Amino acid sequence: DAGVIQSPRHEVTEMGQEVTLRCKPISGHNSLFWYRQTMMRGLELLIYFNNNVPIDDSGMPEDRFSAKMPNASFSTLKIQPSEPRDSAVYFCASRQGLGNSPLHFGNGTRLTVT
Amino acid sequence: DQQVKQNSPSLSVQEGRISILNCDYTNSMFDYFLWYKKYPAEGPTFLISISSIKDKNEDGRFTVFLNKSAKHLSLHIVPSQPGDSAVYFCAASGGRDKIIFGKGTRLHILP
C-alpha cells in the first residue's frame, strides 16, 4: 500500500503564476479531501469528493481556487492566479466509504508564493 | 467561526507523566470525533476515535473521553514517551461527512 501520494512536495512560485497540486488517493478509496494548513487557521477543509463528484466546496477561499477529480485515482487543486497569502501546506486525504472511517493523509505540498 | 477549538497551542509534559490534550466543539450535529497526530514534514495520521454514543474509548496508552453536555473531549496519554512529541489535531464529523479539524496542540515530552 503506497499511501496517498502528493506532488510536488515543495512548490515555489511568483505571485500571479498558476499552481497545480496533484494527488493520487489510495486505491479503492472513494472519498477524497483537500485541506490547507496554516499557523493562523490550522487544518482547513477546502473541498471533498465522493465517487469523483464534488460534494462540498464551501471551504474553497476564492474563485482563484478550483479542484477536479477526473477519475478515481487522480485529483488536482489549481490556484490561478496565485497570491502570497496562498502560501501554506496543502494536504490531500482519502478514505474508504463515508461516515466514520478515518482519513489517510499524504505528506503534503508546501507552497510558497513570493 | 471555529467549530472545533483547541485552545492550547502547546503543552509540555515530563516523560512518564500523563499528557492531557483538550478540545471543544460548538456544533451539536457532530457525532463522531477523532484525534490525529502529526510529525514535521509528514501528513497527519489517525490515532483514536470515539462515537457520540460512548463517553470513553481506550487504545493502549491512549484514551479519549467525550462529555457531550459540555461539548468537550480530551485525549489522555499515559505514560508519555519521547515519541509522543508531535502536533495533535482534534477533528469532528457529522451529517454530510465533512471532517472539521481544530488548529492543533503541539506536545513536547521533556526528558
PDB file of C-alpha atoms in Angstrom:
ATOM      1  CA  ASP A   1       0.000   0.000   0.000  1.00  0.00           C
ATOM      2  CA  ALA A   2       1.750   3.162  -1.247  1.00  0.00           C
ATOM      3  CA  GLY A   3      -0.457   5.529   0.701  1.00  0.00           C
ATOM      4  CA  VAL A   4      -1.757   8.847  -0.578  1.00  0.00           C
ATOM      5  CA  ILE A   5       0.776  10.383  -2.956  1.00  0.00           C
ATOM      6  CA  GLN A   6       1.048  14.139  -3.419  1.00  0.00           C
ATOM      7  CA  SER A   7       3.237  16.049  -5.837  1.00  0.00           C
ATOM      8  CA  PRO A   8       5.210  18.170  -5.802  1.00  0.00           C
ATOM      9  CA  ARG A   9       6.469  18.126  -2.186  1.00  0.00           C
ATOM     10  CA  HIS A  10       7.570  21.738  -2.476  1.00  0.00           C
ATOM     11  CA  GLU A  11       6.494  24.473  -4.879  1.00  0.00           C
ATOM     12  CA  VAL A  12       7.913  27.975  -5.029  1.00  0.00           C
ATOM     13  CA  THR A  13       6.290  30.352  -7.466  1.00  0.00           C
ATOM     14  CA  GLU A  14       5.847  34.039  -8.106  1.00  0.00           C
ATOM     15  CA  MET A  15       2.650  35.929  -7.483  1.00  0.00           C
ATOM     16  CA  GLY A  16       0.315  35.736 -10.452  1.00  0.00           C
ATOM     17  CA  GLN A  17       1.503  32.347 -11.663  1.00  0.00           C
ATOM     18  CA  GLU A  18      -0.720  29.293 -11.949  1.00  0.00           C
ATOM     19  CA  VAL A  19      -0.079  26.490  -9.473  1.00  0.00           C
ATOM     20  CA  THR A  20      -1.312  22.904  -9.808  1.00  0.00           C
ATOM     21  CA  LEU A  21      -1.106  20.457  -6.939  1.00  0.00           C
ATOM     22  CA  ARG A  22      -1.648  16.752  -7.579  1.00  0.00           C
ATOM     23  CA  CYS A  23      -2.955  13.861  -5.537  1.00  0.00           C
ATOM     24  CA  LYS A  24      -3.230  10.121  -6.035  1.00  0.00           C
ATOM     25  CA  PRO A  25      -5.520   8.562  -3.405  1.00  0.00           C
ATOM     26  CA  ILE A  26      -5.190   5.068  -2.006  1.00  0.00           C
ATOM     27  CA  SER A  27      -6.552   2.521  -4.453  1.00  0.00           C
ATOM     28  CA  GLY A  28     -10.105   1.563  -3.572  1.00  0.00           C
ATOM     29  CA  HIS A  29     -10.810   4.691  -1.552  1.00  0.00           C
ATOM     30  CA  ASN A  30     -13.856   6.528  -2.848  1.00  0.00           C
ATOM     31  CA  SER A  31     -13.701   9.805  -0.906  1.00  0.00           C
ATOM     32  CA  LEU A  32     -11.013  12.446  -1.345  1.00  0.00           C
ATOM     33  CA  PHE A  33     -10.428  15.599   0.679  1.00  0.00           C
ATOM     34  CA  TRP A  34      -8.218  18.669   0.174  1.00  0.00           C
ATOM     35  CA  TYR A  35      -7.057  20.560   3.274  1.00  0.00           C
ATOM     36  CA  ARG A  36      -4.841  23.603   3.781  1.00  0.00           C
ATOM     37  CA  GLN A  37      -2.701  24.075   6.893  1.00  0.00           C
ATOM     38  CA  THR A  38      -1.632  27.499   8.146  1.00  0.00           C
ATOM     39  CA  MET A  39      -0.481  28.716  11.546  1.00  0.00           C
ATOM     40  CA  MET A  40      -3.460  31.025  11.872  1.00  0.00           C
ATOM     41  CA  ARG A  41      -6.246  28.688  10.794  1.00  0.00           C
ATOM     42  CA  GLY A  42      -4.898  25.199  11.381  1.00  0.00           C
ATOM     43  CA  LEU A  43      -6.223  22.489   9.038  1.00  0.00           C
ATOM     44  CA  GLU A  44      -8.971  23.964   6.868  1.00  0.00           C
ATOM     45  CA  LEU A  45     -11.176  21.779   4.691  1.00  0.00           C
ATOM     46  CA  LEU A  46     -11.228  23.188   1.169  1.00  0.00           C
ATOM     47  CA  ILE A  47     -13.278  20.642  -0.782  1.00  0.00           C
ATOM     48  CA  TYR A  48     -14.168  16.978  -0.764  1.00  0.00           C
ATOM     49  CA  PHE A  49     -15.261  14.457  -3.369  1.00  0.00           C
ATOM     50  CA  ASN A  50     -17.241  11.246  -3.134  1.00  0.00           C
ATOM     51  CA  ASN A  51     -17.043   8.847  -6.083  1.00  0.00           C
ATOM     52  CA  ASN A  52     -15.260  11.584  -8.070  1.00  0.00           C
ATOM     53  CA  VAL A  53     -18.136  14.046  -7.550  1.00  0.00           C
ATOM     54  CA  PRO A  54     -17.551  17.283  -5.592  1.00  0.00           C
ATOM     55  CA  ILE A  55     -19.823  17.191  -2.547  1.00  0.00           C
ATOM     56  CA  ASP A  56     -18.900  20.351  -0.668  1.00  0.00           C
ATOM     57  CA  ASP A  57     -16.631  23.140  -1.892  1.00  0.00           C
ATOM     58  CA  SER A  58     -17.731  25.743   0.640  1.00  0.00           C
ATOM     59  CA  GLY A  59     -14.221  25.900   2.050  1.00  0.00           C
ATOM     60  CA  MET A  60     -12.614  26.988  -1.207  1.00  0.00           C
ATOM     61  CA  PRO A  61     -11.490  30.513  -0.357  1.00  0.00           C
ATOM     62  CA  GLU A  62     -11.990  32.241  -3.688  1.00  0.00           C
ATOM     63  CA  ASP A  63     -12.736  31.683  -7.343  1.00  0.00           C
ATOM     64  CA  ARG A  64      -8.986  31.545  -7.902  1.00  0.00           C
ATOM     65  CA  PHE A  65      -9.123  28.037  -6.420  1.00  0.00           C
ATOM     66  CA  SER A  66     -10.506  25.080  -8.331  1.00  0.00           C
ATOM     67  CA  ALA A  67     -10.351  21.309  -7.871  1.00  0.00           C
ATOM     68  CA  LYS A  68     -11.062  18.410 -10.143  1.00  0.00           C
ATOM     69  CA  MET A  69     -11.218  14.655  -9.863  1.00  0.00           C
ATOM     70  CA  PRO A  70     -11.370  13.254 -13.402  1.00  0.00           C
ATOM     71  CA  ASN A  71     -11.123   9.660 -12.207  1.00  0.00           C
ATOM     72  CA  ALA A  72     -10.872   7.585  -9.041  1.00  0.00           C
ATOM     73  CA  SER A  73      -7.072   7.690  -8.975  1.00  0.00           C
ATOM     74  CA  PHE A  74      -6.264  11.354  -9.528  1.00  0.00           C
ATOM     75  CA  SER A  75      -7.210  14.801  -8.291  1.00  0.00           C
ATOM     76  CA  THR A  76      -5.814  18.292  -8.817  1.00  0.00           C
ATOM     77  CA  LEU A  77      -6.072  21.545  -6.903  1.00  0.00           C
ATOM     78  CA  LYS A  78      -5.339  24.598  -9.011  1.00  0.00           C
ATOM     79  CA  ILE A  79      -4.711  28.182  -7.958  1.00  0.00           C
ATOM     80  CA  GLN A  80      -4.829  30.790 -10.707  1.00  0.00           C
ATOM     81  CA  PRO A  81      -3.535  33.416 -10.192  1.00  0.00           C
ATOM     82  CA  SER A  82      -1.572  32.636  -7.041  1.00  0.00           C
ATOM     83  CA  GLU A  83      -1.027  35.223  -4.284  1.00  0.00           C
ATOM     84  CA  PRO A  84       1.429  35.365  -1.346  1.00  0.00           C
ATOM     85  CA  ARG A  85      -1.412  34.676   1.134  1.00  0.00           C
ATOM     86  CA  ASP A  86      -1.918  31.282  -0.527  1.00  0.00           C
ATOM     87  CA  SER A  87       1.407  30.155   0.964  1.00  0.00           C
ATOM     88  CA  ALA A  88       0.616  27.118   3.127  1.00  0.00           C
ATOM     89  CA  VAL A  89       0.919  23.344   3.263  1.00  0.00           C
ATOM     90  CA  TYR A  90      -1.792  21.650   1.217  1.00  0.00           C
ATOM     91  CA  PHE A  91      -2.822  18.128   2.177  1.00  0.00           C
ATOM     92  CA  CYS A  92      -4.802  15.570   0.279  1.00  0.00           C
ATOM     93  CA  ALA A  93      -6.532  12.740   2.148  1.00  0.00           C
ATOM     94  CA  SER A  94      -8.637   9.763   1.133  1.00  0.00           C
ATOM     95  CA  ARG A  95     -10.815   7.157   2.799  1.00  0.00           C
ATOM     96  CA  GLN A  96     -12.985   4.189   2.043  1.00  0.00           C
ATOM     97  CA  GLY A  97     -16.674   4.807   2.432  1.00  0.00           C
ATOM     98  CA  LEU A  98     -18.447   7.518   4.327  1.00  0.00           C
ATOM     99  CA  GLY A  99     -19.251   8.236   7.935  1.00  0.00           C
ATOM    100  CA  ASN A 100     -16.746   7.097  10.452  1.00  0.00           C
ATOM    101  CA  SER A 101     -13.822   5.649   8.530  1.00  0.00           C
ATOM    102  CA  PRO A 102     -10.620   7.609   9.238  1.00  0.00           C
ATOM    103  CA  LEU A 103      -8.806   9.717   6.684  1.00  0.00           C
ATOM    104  CA  HIS A 104      -5.416   8.752   5.294  1.00  0.00           C
ATOM    105  CA  PHE A 105      -3.275  11.793   4.531  1.00  0.00           C
ATOM    106  CA  GLY A 106      -0.495  12.383   2.052  1.00  0.00           C
ATOM    107  CA  ASN A 107       2.694  14.143   3.136  1.00  0.00           C
ATOM    108  CA  GLY A 108       1.503  17.459   1.760  1.00  0.00           C
ATOM    109  CA  THR A 109       2.733  20.080  -0.688  1.00  0.00           C
ATOM    110  CA  ARG A 110       4.435  23.125   0.812  1.00  0.00           C
ATOM    111  CA  LEU A 111       3.525  26.081  -1.386  1.00  0.00           C
ATOM    112  CA  THR A 112       5.430  29.357  -1.227  1.00  0.00           C
ATOM    113  CA  VAL A 113       4.209  32.273  -3.318  1.00  0.00           C
ATOM    114  CA  THR A 114       6.623  35.211  -3.467  1.00  0.00           C
TER     115      THR A 114
ATOM    116  CA  ASP B   1     -16.008  30.612  13.074  1.00  0.00           C
ATOM    117  CA  GLN B   2     -14.064  27.695  14.502  1.00  0.00           C
ATOM    118  CA  GLN B   3     -16.392  24.754  15.105  1.00  0.00           C
ATOM    119  CA  VAL B   4     -13.600  22.700  16.669  1.00  0.00           C
ATOM    120  CA  LYS B   5     -11.380  24.526  19.120  1.00  0.00           C
ATOM    121  CA  GLN B   6      -8.075  23.548  20.645  1.00  0.00           C
ATOM    122  CA  ASN B   7      -7.303  26.431  22.932  1.00  0.00           C
ATOM    123  CA  SER B   8      -3.815  25.349  23.984  1.00  0.00           C
ATOM    124  CA  PRO B   9      -1.292  25.903  21.176  1.00  0.00           C
ATOM    125  CA  SER B  10       1.346  23.953  23.083  1.00  0.00           C
ATOM    126  CA  LEU B  11       1.846  21.697  26.076  1.00  0.00           C
ATOM    127  CA  SER B  12       4.981  20.402  27.809  1.00  0.00           C
ATOM    128  CA  VAL B  13       4.892  17.211  29.871  1.00  0.00           C
ATOM    129  CA  GLN B  14       7.577  15.240  31.672  1.00  0.00           C
ATOM    130  CA  GLU B  15       8.354  11.824  30.242  1.00  0.00           C
ATOM    131  CA  GLY B  16       6.398   9.136  32.102  1.00  0.00           C
ATOM    132  CA  ARG B  17       3.673  11.512  33.277  1.00  0.00           C
ATOM    133  CA  ILE B  18       0.171  11.906  31.849  1.00  0.00           C
ATOM    134  CA  SER B  19      -0.465  14.197  28.878  1.00  0.00           C
ATOM    135  CA  ILE B  20      -3.969  15.650  28.596  1.00  0.00           C
ATOM    136  CA  LEU B  21      -4.986  17.425  25.399  1.00  0.00           C
ATOM    137  CA  ASN B  22      -8.311  19.217  25.285  1.00  0.00           C
ATOM    138  CA  CYS B  23     -10.792  20.022  22.545  1.00  0.00           C
ATOM    139  CA  ASP B  24     -14.132  21.860  22.483  1.00  0.00           C
ATOM    140  CA  TYR B  25     -16.742  21.881  19.740  1.00  0.00           C
ATOM    141  CA  THR B  26     -19.734  24.065  19.023  1.00  0.00           C
ATOM    142  CA  ASN B  27     -21.818  22.065  16.547  1.00  0.00           C
ATOM    143  CA  SER B  28     -24.271  19.710  18.283  1.00  0.00           C
ATOM    144  CA  MET B  29     -24.676  17.789  14.999  1.00  0.00           C
ATOM    145  CA  PHE B  30     -21.211  16.317  15.342  1.00  0.00           C
ATOM    146  CA  ASP B  31     -21.489  12.629  16.202  1.00  0.00           C
ATOM    147  CA  TYR B  32     -18.008  11.272  15.652  1.00  0.00           C
ATOM    148  CA  PHE B  33     -14.712  12.587  16.959  1.00  0.00           C
ATOM    149  CA  LEU B  34     -11.137  11.745  16.059  1.00  0.00           C
ATOM    150  CA  TRP B  35      -7.602  12.544  17.143  1.00  0.00           C
ATOM    151  CA  TYR B  36      -4.733  12.746  14.672  1.00  0.00           C
ATOM    152  CA  LYS B  37      -1.016  13.010  15.326  1.00  0.00           C
ATOM    153  CA  LYS B  38       1.350  14.891  13.047  1.00  0.00           C
ATOM    154  CA  TYR B  39       5.145  14.836  12.842  1.00  0.00           C
ATOM    155  CA  PRO B  40       7.056  17.556  10.933  1.00  0.00           C
ATOM    156  CA  ALA B  41       7.103  17.165   7.136  1.00  0.00           C
ATOM    157  CA  GLU B  42       4.532  14.373   7.297  1.00  0.00           C
ATOM    158  CA  GLY B  43       0.768  14.223   6.961  1.00  0.00           C
ATOM    159  CA  PRO B  44      -1.461  13.694   9.997  1.00  0.00           C
ATOM    160  CA  THR B  45      -2.019  10.075  10.999  1.00  0.00           C
ATOM    161  CA  PHE B  46      -5.124   8.693  12.679  1.00  0.00           C
ATOM    162  CA  LEU B  47      -4.716   7.937  16.367  1.00  0.00           C
ATOM    163  CA  ILE B  48      -8.036   7.180  18.037  1.00  0.00           C
ATOM    164  CA  SER B  49     -11.733   7.960  17.659  1.00  0.00           C
ATOM    165  CA  ILE B  50     -14.980   7.972  19.615  1.00  0.00           C
ATOM    166  CA  SER B  51     -18.632   7.868  18.656  1.00  0.00           C
ATOM    167  CA  SER B  52     -21.119  10.175  20.360  1.00  0.00           C
ATOM    168  CA  ILE B  53     -22.909   7.139  21.840  1.00  0.00           C
ATOM    169  CA  LYS B  54     -19.867   6.468  24.027  1.00  0.00           C
ATOM    170  CA  ASP B  55     -18.099   8.549  26.647  1.00  0.00           C
ATOM    171  CA  LYS B  56     -14.755   6.751  26.623  1.00  0.00           C
ATOM    172  CA  ASN B  57     -12.581   4.819  24.216  1.00  0.00           C
ATOM    173  CA  GLU B  58      -9.223   3.310  25.077  1.00  0.00           C
ATOM    174  CA  ASP B  59      -6.398   2.010  22.903  1.00  0.00           C
ATOM    175  CA  GLY B  60      -3.224   1.130  24.732  1.00  0.00           C
ATOM    176  CA  ARG B  61      -1.689   4.271  26.218  1.00  0.00           C
ATOM    177  CA  PHE B  62      -4.313   6.478  24.562  1.00  0.00           C
ATOM    178  CA  THR B  63      -7.776   7.195  25.950  1.00  0.00           C
ATOM    179  CA  VAL B  64     -10.319   9.641  24.592  1.00  0.00           C
ATOM    180  CA  PHE B  65     -13.088  10.978  26.823  1.00  0.00           C
ATOM    181  CA  LEU B  66     -16.237  12.646  25.498  1.00  0.00           C
ATOM    182  CA  ASN B  67     -18.525  14.935  27.508  1.00  0.00           C
ATOM    183  CA  LYS B  68     -21.450  15.683  25.197  1.00  0.00           C
ATOM    184  CA  SER B  69     -23.238  18.045  27.567  1.00  0.00           C
ATOM    185  CA  ALA B  70     -20.135  20.217  27.769  1.00  0.00           C
ATOM    186  CA  LYS B  71     -19.247  19.674  24.090  1.00  0.00           C
ATOM    187  CA  HIS B  72     -15.773  18.741  25.223  1.00  0.00           C
ATOM    188  CA  LEU B  73     -13.381  15.906  24.544  1.00  0.00           C
ATOM    189  CA  SER B  74      -9.918  15.111  25.791  1.00  0.00           C
ATOM    190  CA  LEU B  75      -7.071  12.813  24.858  1.00  0.00           C
ATOM    191  CA  HIS B  76      -5.060  11.212  27.645  1.00  0.00           C
ATOM    192  CA  ILE B  77      -1.652   9.683  27.001  1.00  0.00           C
ATOM    193  CA  VAL B  78      -0.271   7.559  29.827  1.00  0.00           C
ATOM    194  CA  PRO B  79       2.653   7.225  30.254  1.00  0.00           C
ATOM    195  CA  SER B  80       4.019   9.905  27.925  1.00  0.00           C
ATOM    196  CA  GLN B  81       7.011   8.888  25.837  1.00  0.00           C
ATOM    197  CA  PRO B  82       9.538  10.928  23.810  1.00  0.00           C
ATOM    198  CA  GLY B  83       7.999   9.660  20.541  1.00  0.00           C
ATOM    199  CA  ASP B  84       4.715  11.274  21.536  1.00  0.00           C
ATOM    200  CA  SER B  85       6.186  14.721  20.844  1.00  0.00           C
ATOM    201  CA  ALA B  86       4.121  15.910  17.882  1.00  0.00           C
ATOM    202  CA  VAL B  87       1.196  18.130  16.939  1.00  0.00           C
ATOM    203  CA  TYR B  88      -2.183  16.650  17.877  1.00  0.00           C
ATOM    204  CA  PHE B  89      -5.309  17.571  15.966  1.00  0.00           C
ATOM    205  CA  CYS B  90      -8.824  17.087  17.218  1.00  0.00           C
ATOM    206  CA  ALA B  91     -11.445  16.506  14.499  1.00  0.00           C
ATOM    207  CA  ALA B  92     -15.204  16.081  14.324  1.00  0.00           C
ATOM    208  CA  SER B  93     -17.718  14.908  11.766  1.00  0.00           C
ATOM    209  CA  GLY B  94     -21.461  14.626  11.357  1.00  0.00           C
ATOM    210  CA  GLY B  95     -24.166  14.991   8.773  1.00  0.00           C
ATOM    211  CA  ARG B  96     -22.572  15.318   5.357  1.00  0.00           C
ATOM    212  CA  ASP B  97     -19.339  13.523   6.241  1.00  0.00           C
ATOM    213  CA  LYS B  98     -17.261  16.669   6.413  1.00  0.00           C
ATOM    214  CA  ILE B  99     -14.399  16.264   8.848  1.00  0.00           C
ATOM    215  CA  ILE B 100     -13.535  19.508  10.601  1.00  0.00           C
ATOM    216  CA  PHE B 101     -10.195  19.902  12.348  1.00  0.00           C
ATOM    217  CA  GLY B 102      -9.011  22.154  15.148  1.00  0.00           C
ATOM    218  CA  LYS B 103      -5.830  24.223  14.958  1.00  0.00           C
ATOM    219  CA  GLY B 104      -3.757  21.622  16.776  1.00  0.00           C
ATOM    220  CA  THR B 105      -1.773  21.421  20.019  1.00  0.00           C
ATOM    221  CA  ARG B 106       1.991  20.920  19.963  1.00  0.00           C
ATOM    222  CA  LEU B 107       3.001  18.410  22.638  1.00  0.00           C
ATOM    223  CA  HIS B 108       6.578  18.418  23.949  1.00  0.00           C
ATOM    224  CA  ILE B 109       7.657  15.461  26.057  1.00  0.00           C
ATOM    225  CA  LEU B 110      10.522  16.525  28.294  1.00  0.00           C
ATOM    226  CA  PRO B 111      13.272  14.047  29.288  1.00  0.00           C
TER     227      PRO B 111
END
